[in-house]
XYZ file of C-alpha atoms in Angstrom:
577
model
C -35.053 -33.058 7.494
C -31.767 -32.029 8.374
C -28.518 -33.975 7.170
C -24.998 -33.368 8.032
C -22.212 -34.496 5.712
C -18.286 -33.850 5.712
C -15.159 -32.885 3.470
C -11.276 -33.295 4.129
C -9.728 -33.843 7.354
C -13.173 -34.187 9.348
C -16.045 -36.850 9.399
C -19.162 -37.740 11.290
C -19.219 -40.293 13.677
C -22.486 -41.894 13.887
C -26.038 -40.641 12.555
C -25.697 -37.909 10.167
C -29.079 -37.360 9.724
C -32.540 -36.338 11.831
C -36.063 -35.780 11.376
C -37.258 -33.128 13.527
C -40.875 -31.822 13.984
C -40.620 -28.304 14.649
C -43.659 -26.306 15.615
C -43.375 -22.370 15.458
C -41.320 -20.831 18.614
C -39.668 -24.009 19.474
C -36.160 -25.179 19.723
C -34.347 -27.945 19.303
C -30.845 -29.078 20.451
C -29.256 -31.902 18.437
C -25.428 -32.884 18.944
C -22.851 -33.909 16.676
C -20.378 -36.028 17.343
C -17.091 -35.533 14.741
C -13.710 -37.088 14.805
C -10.215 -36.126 13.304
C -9.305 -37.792 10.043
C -6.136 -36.394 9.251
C -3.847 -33.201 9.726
C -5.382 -30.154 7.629
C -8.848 -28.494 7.074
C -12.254 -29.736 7.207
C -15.772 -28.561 6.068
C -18.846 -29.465 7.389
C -21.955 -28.606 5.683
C -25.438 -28.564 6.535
C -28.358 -29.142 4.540
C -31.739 -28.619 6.263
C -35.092 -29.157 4.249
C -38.892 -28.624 5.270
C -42.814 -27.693 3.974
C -43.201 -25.270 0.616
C -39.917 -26.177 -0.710
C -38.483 -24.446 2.316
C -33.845 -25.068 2.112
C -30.776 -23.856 3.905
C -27.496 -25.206 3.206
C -24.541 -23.817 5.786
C -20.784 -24.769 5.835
C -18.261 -24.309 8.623
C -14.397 -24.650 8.117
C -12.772 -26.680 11.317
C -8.895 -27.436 11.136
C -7.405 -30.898 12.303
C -4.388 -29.721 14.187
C -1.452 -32.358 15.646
C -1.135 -32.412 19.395
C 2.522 -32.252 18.435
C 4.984 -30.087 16.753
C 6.951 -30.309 13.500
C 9.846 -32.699 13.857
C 13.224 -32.589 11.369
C 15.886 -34.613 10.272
C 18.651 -34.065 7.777
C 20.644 -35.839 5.958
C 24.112 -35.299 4.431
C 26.680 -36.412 2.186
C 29.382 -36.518 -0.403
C 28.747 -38.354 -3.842
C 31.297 -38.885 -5.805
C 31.212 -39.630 -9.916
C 29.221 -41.622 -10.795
C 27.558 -41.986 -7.770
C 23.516 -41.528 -7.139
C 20.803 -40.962 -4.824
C 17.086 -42.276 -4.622
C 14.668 -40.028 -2.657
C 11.856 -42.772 -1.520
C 8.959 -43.300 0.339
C 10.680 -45.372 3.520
C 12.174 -41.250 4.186
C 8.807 -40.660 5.147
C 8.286 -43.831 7.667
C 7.182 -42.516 10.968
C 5.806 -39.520 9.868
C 1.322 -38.235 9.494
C 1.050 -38.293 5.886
C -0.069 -34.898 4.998
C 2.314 -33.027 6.993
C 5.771 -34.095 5.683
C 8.029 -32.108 3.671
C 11.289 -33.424 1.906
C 14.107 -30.721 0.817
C 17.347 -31.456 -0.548
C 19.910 -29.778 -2.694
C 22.739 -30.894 -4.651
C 25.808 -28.579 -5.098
C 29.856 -28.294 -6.099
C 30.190 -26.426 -2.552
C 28.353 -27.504 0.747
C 25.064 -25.751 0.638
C 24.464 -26.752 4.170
C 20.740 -27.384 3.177
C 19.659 -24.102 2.357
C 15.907 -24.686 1.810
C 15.824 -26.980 4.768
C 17.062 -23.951 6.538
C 14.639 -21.789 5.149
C 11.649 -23.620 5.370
C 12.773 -24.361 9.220
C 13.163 -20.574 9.653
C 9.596 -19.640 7.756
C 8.004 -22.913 10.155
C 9.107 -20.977 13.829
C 6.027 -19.648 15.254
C 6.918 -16.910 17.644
C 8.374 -13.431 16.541
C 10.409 -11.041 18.987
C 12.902 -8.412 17.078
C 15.631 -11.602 16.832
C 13.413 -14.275 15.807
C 11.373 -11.840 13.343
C 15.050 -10.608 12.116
C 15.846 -13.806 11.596
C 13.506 -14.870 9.527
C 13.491 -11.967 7.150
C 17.283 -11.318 6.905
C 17.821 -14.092 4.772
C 15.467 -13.661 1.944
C 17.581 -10.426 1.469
C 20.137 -13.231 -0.269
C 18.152 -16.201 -1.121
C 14.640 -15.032 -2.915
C 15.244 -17.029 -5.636
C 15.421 -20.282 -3.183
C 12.444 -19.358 -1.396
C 10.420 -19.270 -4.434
C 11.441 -22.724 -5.482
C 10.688 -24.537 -1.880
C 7.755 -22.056 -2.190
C 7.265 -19.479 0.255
C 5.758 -17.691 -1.926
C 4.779 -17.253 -5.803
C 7.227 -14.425 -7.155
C 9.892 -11.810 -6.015
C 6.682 -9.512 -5.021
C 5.272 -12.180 -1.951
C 8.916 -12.533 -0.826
C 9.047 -8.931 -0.764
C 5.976 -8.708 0.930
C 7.252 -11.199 3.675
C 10.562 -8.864 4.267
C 7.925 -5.573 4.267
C 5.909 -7.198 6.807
C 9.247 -7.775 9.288
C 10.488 -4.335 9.005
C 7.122 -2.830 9.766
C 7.478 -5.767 13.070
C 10.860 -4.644 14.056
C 10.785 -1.103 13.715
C 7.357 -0.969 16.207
C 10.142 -2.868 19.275
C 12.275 0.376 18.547
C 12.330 3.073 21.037
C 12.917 6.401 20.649
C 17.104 5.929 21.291
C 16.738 3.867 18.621
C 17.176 0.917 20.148
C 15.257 -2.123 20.503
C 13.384 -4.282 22.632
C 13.096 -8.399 22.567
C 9.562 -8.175 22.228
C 7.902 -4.452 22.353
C 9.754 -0.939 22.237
C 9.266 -0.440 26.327
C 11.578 -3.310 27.037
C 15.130 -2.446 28.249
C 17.466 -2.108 25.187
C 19.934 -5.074 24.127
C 23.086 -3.381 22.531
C 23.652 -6.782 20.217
C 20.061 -7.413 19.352
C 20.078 -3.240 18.040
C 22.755 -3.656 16.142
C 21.429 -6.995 14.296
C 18.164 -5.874 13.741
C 20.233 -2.213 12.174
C 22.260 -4.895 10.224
C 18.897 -6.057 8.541
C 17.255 -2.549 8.183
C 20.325 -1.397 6.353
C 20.772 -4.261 4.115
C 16.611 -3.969 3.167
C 17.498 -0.188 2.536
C 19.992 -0.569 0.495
C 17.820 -3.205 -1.763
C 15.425 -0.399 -2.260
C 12.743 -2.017 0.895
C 11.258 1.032 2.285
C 12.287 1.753 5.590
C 11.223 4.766 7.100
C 14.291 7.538 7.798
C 13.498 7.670 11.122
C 14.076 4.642 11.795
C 17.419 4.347 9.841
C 18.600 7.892 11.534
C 17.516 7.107 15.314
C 19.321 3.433 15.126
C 22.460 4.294 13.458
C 22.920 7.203 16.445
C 22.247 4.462 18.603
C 25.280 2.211 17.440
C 27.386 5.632 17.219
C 26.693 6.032 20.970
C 27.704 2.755 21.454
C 31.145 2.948 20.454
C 32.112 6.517 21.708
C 34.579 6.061 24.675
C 38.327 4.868 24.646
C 37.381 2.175 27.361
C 34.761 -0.858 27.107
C 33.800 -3.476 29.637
C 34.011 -7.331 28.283
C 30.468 -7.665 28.222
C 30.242 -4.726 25.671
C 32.680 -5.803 23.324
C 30.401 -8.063 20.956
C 28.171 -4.969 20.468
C 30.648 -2.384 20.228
C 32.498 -5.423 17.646
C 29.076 -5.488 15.757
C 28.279 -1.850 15.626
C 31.546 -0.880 14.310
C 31.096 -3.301 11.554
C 27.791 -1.869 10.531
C 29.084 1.788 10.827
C 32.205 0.958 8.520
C 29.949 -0.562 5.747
C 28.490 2.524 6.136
C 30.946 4.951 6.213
C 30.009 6.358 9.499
C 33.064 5.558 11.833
C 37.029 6.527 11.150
C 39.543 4.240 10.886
C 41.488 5.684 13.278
C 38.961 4.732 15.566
C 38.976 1.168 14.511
C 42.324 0.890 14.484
C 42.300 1.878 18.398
C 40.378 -0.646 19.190
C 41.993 -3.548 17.413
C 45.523 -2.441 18.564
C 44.591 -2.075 22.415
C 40.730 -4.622 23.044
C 41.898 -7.445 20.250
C 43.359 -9.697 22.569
C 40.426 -8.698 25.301
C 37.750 -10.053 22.735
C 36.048 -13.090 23.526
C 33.372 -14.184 20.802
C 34.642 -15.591 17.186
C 32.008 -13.502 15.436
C 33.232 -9.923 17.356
C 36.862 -10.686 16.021
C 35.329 -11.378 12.262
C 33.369 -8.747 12.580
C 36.534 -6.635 13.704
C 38.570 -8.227 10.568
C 35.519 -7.049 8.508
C 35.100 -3.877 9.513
C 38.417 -3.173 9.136
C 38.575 -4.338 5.792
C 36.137 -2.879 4.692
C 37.446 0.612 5.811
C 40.897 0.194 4.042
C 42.989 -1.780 6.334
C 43.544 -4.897 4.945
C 46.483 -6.017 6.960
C 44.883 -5.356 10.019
C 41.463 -6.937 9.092
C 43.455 -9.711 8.025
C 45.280 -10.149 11.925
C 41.781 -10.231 13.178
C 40.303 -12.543 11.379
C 43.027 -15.044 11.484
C 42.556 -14.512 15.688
C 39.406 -15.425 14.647
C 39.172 -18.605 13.046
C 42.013 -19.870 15.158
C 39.108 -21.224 17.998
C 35.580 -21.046 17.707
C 35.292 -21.946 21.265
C 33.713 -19.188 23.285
C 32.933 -18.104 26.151
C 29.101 -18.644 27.178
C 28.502 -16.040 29.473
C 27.823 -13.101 26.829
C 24.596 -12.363 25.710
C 25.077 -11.976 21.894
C 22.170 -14.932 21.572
C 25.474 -16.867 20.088
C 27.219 -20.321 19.565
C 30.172 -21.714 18.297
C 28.040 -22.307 15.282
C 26.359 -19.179 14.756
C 29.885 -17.629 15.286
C 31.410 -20.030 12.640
C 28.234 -19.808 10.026
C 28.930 -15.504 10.473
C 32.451 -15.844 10.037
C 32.616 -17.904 6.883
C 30.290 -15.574 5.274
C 32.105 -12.248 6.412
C 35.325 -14.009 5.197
C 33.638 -14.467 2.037
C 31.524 -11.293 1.975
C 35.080 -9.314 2.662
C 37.497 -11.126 0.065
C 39.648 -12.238 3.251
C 42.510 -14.312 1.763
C 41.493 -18.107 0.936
C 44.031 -20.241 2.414
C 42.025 -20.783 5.562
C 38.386 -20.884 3.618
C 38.116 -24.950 2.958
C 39.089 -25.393 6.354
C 36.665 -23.152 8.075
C 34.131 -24.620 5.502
C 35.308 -27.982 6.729
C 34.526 -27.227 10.158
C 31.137 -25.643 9.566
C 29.477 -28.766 7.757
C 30.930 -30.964 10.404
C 29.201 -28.754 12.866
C 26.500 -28.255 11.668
C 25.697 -31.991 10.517
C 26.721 -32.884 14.506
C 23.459 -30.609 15.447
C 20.293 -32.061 16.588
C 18.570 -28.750 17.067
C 19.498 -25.138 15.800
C 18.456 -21.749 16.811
C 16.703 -19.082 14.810
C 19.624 -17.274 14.958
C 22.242 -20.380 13.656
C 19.679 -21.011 11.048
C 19.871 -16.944 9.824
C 23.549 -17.354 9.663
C 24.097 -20.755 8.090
C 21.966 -19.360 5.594
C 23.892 -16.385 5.262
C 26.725 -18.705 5.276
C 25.616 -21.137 2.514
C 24.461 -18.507 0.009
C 27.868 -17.047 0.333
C 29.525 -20.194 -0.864
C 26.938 -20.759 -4.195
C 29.070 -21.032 -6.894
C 32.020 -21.245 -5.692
C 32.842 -24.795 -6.137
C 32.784 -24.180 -9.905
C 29.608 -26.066 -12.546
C 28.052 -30.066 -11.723
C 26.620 -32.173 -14.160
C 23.743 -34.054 -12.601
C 20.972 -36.398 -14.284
C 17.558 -36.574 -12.407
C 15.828 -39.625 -12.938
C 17.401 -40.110 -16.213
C 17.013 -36.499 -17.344
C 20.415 -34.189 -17.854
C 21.483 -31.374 -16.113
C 25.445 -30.164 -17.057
C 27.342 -27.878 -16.502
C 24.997 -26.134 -13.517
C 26.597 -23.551 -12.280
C 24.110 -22.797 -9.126
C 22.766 -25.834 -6.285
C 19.709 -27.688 -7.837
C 17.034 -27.346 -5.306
C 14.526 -30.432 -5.306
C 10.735 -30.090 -2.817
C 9.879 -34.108 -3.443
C 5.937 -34.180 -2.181
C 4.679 -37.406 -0.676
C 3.449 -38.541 -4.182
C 6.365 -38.309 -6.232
C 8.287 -39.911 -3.201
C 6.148 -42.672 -3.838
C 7.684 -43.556 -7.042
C 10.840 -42.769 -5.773
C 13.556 -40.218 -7.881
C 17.122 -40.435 -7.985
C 19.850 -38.094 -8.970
C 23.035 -39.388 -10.072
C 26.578 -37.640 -10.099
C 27.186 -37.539 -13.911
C 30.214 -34.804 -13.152
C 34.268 -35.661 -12.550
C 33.739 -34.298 -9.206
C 32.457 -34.811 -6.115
C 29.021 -33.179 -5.176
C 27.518 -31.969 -1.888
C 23.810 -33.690 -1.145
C 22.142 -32.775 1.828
C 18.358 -33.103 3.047
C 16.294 -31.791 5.417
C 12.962 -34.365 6.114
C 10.261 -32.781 8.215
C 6.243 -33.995 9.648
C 4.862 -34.788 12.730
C 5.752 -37.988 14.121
C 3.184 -41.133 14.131
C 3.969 -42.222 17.420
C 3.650 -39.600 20.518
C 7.049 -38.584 21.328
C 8.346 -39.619 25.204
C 9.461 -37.406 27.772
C 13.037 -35.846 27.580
C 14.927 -33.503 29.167
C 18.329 -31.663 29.101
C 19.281 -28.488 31.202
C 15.583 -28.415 32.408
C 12.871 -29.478 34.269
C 9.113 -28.996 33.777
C 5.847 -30.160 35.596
C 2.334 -29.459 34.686
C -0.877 -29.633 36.718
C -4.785 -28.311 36.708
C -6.701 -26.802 39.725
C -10.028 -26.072 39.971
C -10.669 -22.674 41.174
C -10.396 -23.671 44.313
C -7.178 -25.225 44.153
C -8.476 -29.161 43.935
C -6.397 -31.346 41.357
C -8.572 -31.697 38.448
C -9.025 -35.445 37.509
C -8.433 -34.725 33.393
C -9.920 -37.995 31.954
C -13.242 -36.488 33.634
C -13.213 -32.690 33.329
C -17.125 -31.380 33.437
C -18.023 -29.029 30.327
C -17.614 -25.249 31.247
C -14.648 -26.244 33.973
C -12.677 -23.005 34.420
C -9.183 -24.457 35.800
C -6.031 -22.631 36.683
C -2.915 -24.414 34.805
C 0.430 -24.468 36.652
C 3.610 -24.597 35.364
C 6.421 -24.759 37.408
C 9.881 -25.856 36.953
C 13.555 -25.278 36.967
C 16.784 -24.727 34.864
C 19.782 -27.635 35.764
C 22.244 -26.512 33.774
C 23.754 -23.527 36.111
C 23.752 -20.946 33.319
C 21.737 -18.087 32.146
C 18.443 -19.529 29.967
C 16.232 -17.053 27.892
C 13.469 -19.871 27.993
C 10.778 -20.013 26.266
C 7.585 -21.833 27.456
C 5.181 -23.540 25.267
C 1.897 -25.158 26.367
C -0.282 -26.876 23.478
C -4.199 -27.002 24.451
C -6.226 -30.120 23.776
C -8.887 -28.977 21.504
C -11.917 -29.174 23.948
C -10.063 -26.495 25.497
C -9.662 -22.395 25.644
C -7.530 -20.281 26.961
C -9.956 -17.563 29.459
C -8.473 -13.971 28.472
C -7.379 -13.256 32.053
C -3.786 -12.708 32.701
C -2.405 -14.320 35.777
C 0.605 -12.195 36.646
C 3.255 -12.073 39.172
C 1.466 -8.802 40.910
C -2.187 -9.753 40.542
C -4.229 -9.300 43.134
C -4.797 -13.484 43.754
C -7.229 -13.533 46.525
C -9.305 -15.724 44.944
C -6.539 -17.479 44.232
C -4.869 -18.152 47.408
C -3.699 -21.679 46.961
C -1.518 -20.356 43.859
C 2.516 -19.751 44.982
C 4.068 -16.440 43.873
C 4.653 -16.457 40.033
C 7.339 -15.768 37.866
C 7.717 -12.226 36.385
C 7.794 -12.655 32.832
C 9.246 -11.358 29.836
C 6.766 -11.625 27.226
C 3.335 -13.977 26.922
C 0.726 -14.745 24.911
C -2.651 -15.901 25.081
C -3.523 -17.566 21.566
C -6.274 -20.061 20.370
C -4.690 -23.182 20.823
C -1.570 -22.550 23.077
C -0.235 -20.152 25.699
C 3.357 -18.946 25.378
C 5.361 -17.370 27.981
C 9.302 -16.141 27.880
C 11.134 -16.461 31.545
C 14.743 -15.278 32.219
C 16.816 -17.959 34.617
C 19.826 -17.815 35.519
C 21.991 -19.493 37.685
C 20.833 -17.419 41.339
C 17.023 -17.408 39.995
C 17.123 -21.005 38.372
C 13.166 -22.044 38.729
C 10.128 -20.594 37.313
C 5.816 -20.955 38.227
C 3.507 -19.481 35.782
C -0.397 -20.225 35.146
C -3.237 -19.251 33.033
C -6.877 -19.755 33.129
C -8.492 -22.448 30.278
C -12.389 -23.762 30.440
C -13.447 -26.940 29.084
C -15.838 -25.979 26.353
C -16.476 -28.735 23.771
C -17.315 -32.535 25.261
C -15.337 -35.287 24.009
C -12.047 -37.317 23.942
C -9.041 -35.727 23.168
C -5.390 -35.713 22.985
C -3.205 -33.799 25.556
C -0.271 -32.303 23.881
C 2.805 -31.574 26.737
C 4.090 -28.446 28.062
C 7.678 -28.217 27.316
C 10.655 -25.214 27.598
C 13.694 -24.664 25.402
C 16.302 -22.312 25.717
C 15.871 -20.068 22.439
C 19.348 -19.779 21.651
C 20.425 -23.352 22.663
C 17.645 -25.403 21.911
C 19.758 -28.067 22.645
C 18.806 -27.243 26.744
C 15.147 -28.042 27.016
C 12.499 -30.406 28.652
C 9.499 -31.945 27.460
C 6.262 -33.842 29.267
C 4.329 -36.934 28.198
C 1.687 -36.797 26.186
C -1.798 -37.836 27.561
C -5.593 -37.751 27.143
C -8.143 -35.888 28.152
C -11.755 -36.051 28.199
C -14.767 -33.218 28.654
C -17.837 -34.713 30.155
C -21.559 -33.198 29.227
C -23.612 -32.553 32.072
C -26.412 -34.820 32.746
C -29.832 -33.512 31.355
């Protein structure tokens, strides 16, 4: 007697139980059909029973996983005395119960969401030296936030979290000192060196260990950087950013710095470079000067595109607010900048890892500053609250509904960030790109994918092209349907393809990965090497009917350039005994 039954996200679907006469050296084959519930883990467990009291019970774990990604929205506004908020249940219409999350804060001074920023930044699921920096910079400043939208229990998990990216970064460092976007044998990127020496410095200095060679090797790397008396525009946000770092740390002259504001200031190009200029300068004694830069500064945030400092307007504006703050420059032009940086930022559909880091940076900078609130949370008192009050509503208490009311004389900052996978599939879109999808067989036939036979190896194409005329560091993402896995044979631009003829020539990339339930490539375009073809191998495994998540490409650093398929179906087709 054997009998199946289920817990959480997975159920049977149809008989759950057999009778099966089993003489000694025989097998028997019995199928099990199962369907998704909802988003999250399953168990099944079975119970099997025969003669002389004879009983097994065995469980397997199975996770439910969306065939689409985390979607976010935020919201943002001023209330004024005596004005309130209610948090309800319609903020969650449209998304799978089970996978939303709701984070607001309330604060004197725009927090710019930091826990929706946060959670956003702990949520990204891919980790070269920028992204990984990213991540981990932050909880430098904000610990005590990421406890409270919980990312972890106490100070020691967060720790543990910032221990775990310096170990990451420091294996993309070569032996210059430099580092890599993705593994220590890539060519070094002068910007991405000094941010990731930025973060290894900082975690020093908070008592992180970080191994002295690593700390000795990169901060010769930024000293080689600025040596010369003559620098190419291209350089100038590194040079900008390594002379910042080596004047908080006491490792470059002022002489030298003031060189290069009195002769490359006007030369400069990026709003963060200038800050970081002002900052460094500053920082090393000469306020007047420090002062001239950053007022060059914050006088445009426009920029120019072409430099590869993985910057925007906004990440440039986010940095320069907090090295205003972080630097005591005078306050005059502070609201202003402030101003401009919520307006942004609230304009935004999508943000890079790298705005987020900074907004971050930006909003802890500003905690406080707007002086104490007095706030009353369903009825309950709060006065006088000298830091943001941080709020993680779960679907339950949503369901009730809670509302905060502006009990103060002044105006309060609310913003929220509302995040879950959407109900309905989302369409196609596109902006700076194009992307196309297709299945062979291995002989180069178009496989028909509502009838794909079980144990089908296919090769998956991806092919497409960048519209935008600028230079992309894209990042490709293809979901598998779960009847699907990824064959551990890489498909490269140099592989012998013989047996492969019908495929074109593919795409050297920068970085790719073959994992469980998606394969993830990074491509370079720019504007003389605009289109891209890259492929994998994936067998049909598991019969059944399943969703077909799309392919889609962003640009990392302006996610507001990307493309994105239709969803579909797919089915996996026994053979016939």
């Amino acid at each position: 007697q054997v009998n199946f039954s289920t817990e959480g996200a997975v159920a049977v679907k149809g008989e759950s139980a057999l009778t099966v006469e089993l003489r000694p050296g025989k097998t028997h084959n019995a199928k099990l059909m199962l369907t998704g519930r909802s988003v999250g883990v399953g168990k099944i467990v079975m119970t099997m029973e025969g003669p002389k009291n004879f009983k097994i019970t065995r469980s397997w774990d199975i996770t439910i996983r969306p065939a689409q990604t985390t979607q976010s929205r935020q919201i943002s506004k001023r209330l004024e005395p005596g004005e309130s908020v209610t948090m309800a249940a319609n903020l969650l219409d449209g998304y799978l119960p089970g996978t939303t999350s709701t984070l607001a804060s309330f604060s004197r001074a725009p927090s710019l969401n930091l826990p929706g920023l946060l959670k956003a930044l702990d949520r990204y699921p891919y980790g070269c030296a920028e992204q990984t920096t990213s991540r981990a910079l932050p909880l430098l400043y904000v610990n005590d936030v990421a406890q409270a939208i919980g990312l972890g229990k106490d100070d020691g998990e967060i720790r543990g979290r910032v221990q775990k990216a310096i170990r990451r970064v420091i294996s993309m460092q070569s032996s210059d000192g430099g580092f890599g976007l993705w593994r220590s044998s890539d060519s070094r990127d002068a910007w991405l060196s000094a941010y990731v020496m930025d973060f290894l410095l900082q975690a020093d200095g908070r008592d992180y260990f970080v191994p002295r060679f690593a700390i000795e090797r990169g901060v010769v790397f930024l000293e080689d950087q600025i040596r010369g008396s003559d620098f190419e525009p291209a350089e100038i946000p590194a040079i900008a950013y390594a002379m910042y770092i080596l004047a908080r740390e006491k490792k470059v002259s002022i002489g030298a710095l003031r060189y290069f504001h009195d002769v490359f200031l006007d030369r400069v190009q990026t709003p963060l470079a200038l800050a970081q200029i002002g900052a460094a300068l500053t920082i090393a004694g000469d306020a007047e000067r420090g002062a001239s830069a950053f007022a060059k500064a914050t006088k445009s945030m426009e920029r120019d595109g072409s430099f590869a400092d993985y910057g925007t307007s906004l990440r440039d504006l986010s940095a320069t607010v907090f090295l205003a703050s972080a630097t005591k420059q005078p306050a005059k032009d502070l609201p202003e900048l402030i101003e401009q940086l919520v307006n942004m930022h609230r304009d935004k559909r999508y943000t890079s890892t790298q705005e987020k880091a900074w907004l971050l940076l930006a909003a802890h900078s500003l905690i406080g500053s707007g002086g104490p609130m007095s706030i009353a949370v369903d009825g309950k008192a709060f006065k006088d609250v000298a830091k943001p009050y941080y709020m993680a509503p779960d679907e339950a208490v949503l369901k009730t509904g809670i509302t905060v009311k502006n009990t103060g004389d002044s105006r309060i900052w609310h913003s929220m960030t509302v995040s879950g996978i959407p109900t309905e599939n989302l369409p196609p879109e596109a902006n700076g790109f194009v992307i196309e999808r297709a299945f062979y067989t291995l002989e180069g036939k178009q496989v028909d994918l509502a009838n794909v036979p079980q144990n089908e190896t296919m090769v998956v194409v991806i092919n497409g092209e960048a519209t935008t005329g600028m230079t992309h560091q894209a990042l490709i993402v293809d979901l598998l349907p779960a009847g699907f896995e990824i064959e551990n044979t890489r498909l490269t631009h140099n592989r012998e393809q013989s047996d492969l003829g019908f495929l074109p020539k593919l795409t050297q990339l920068k970085h790719m990965e073959l994992r469980d339930d998606r394969f993830v490539a990074q491509v370079d375009l720019t504007r003389k090497n605009n289109s891209f073809t890259v492929a994998y191998l994936v067998r049909a495994v598991t019969p059944g009917s399943y969703a077909m998540p799309a392919a889609f490409i962003e640009d990392m650093y302006q996610p507001k350039y990307f493309a994105r398929q239709a969803m579909g179906r797919t089915s996996v087709t026994a053979p016939v005994n």
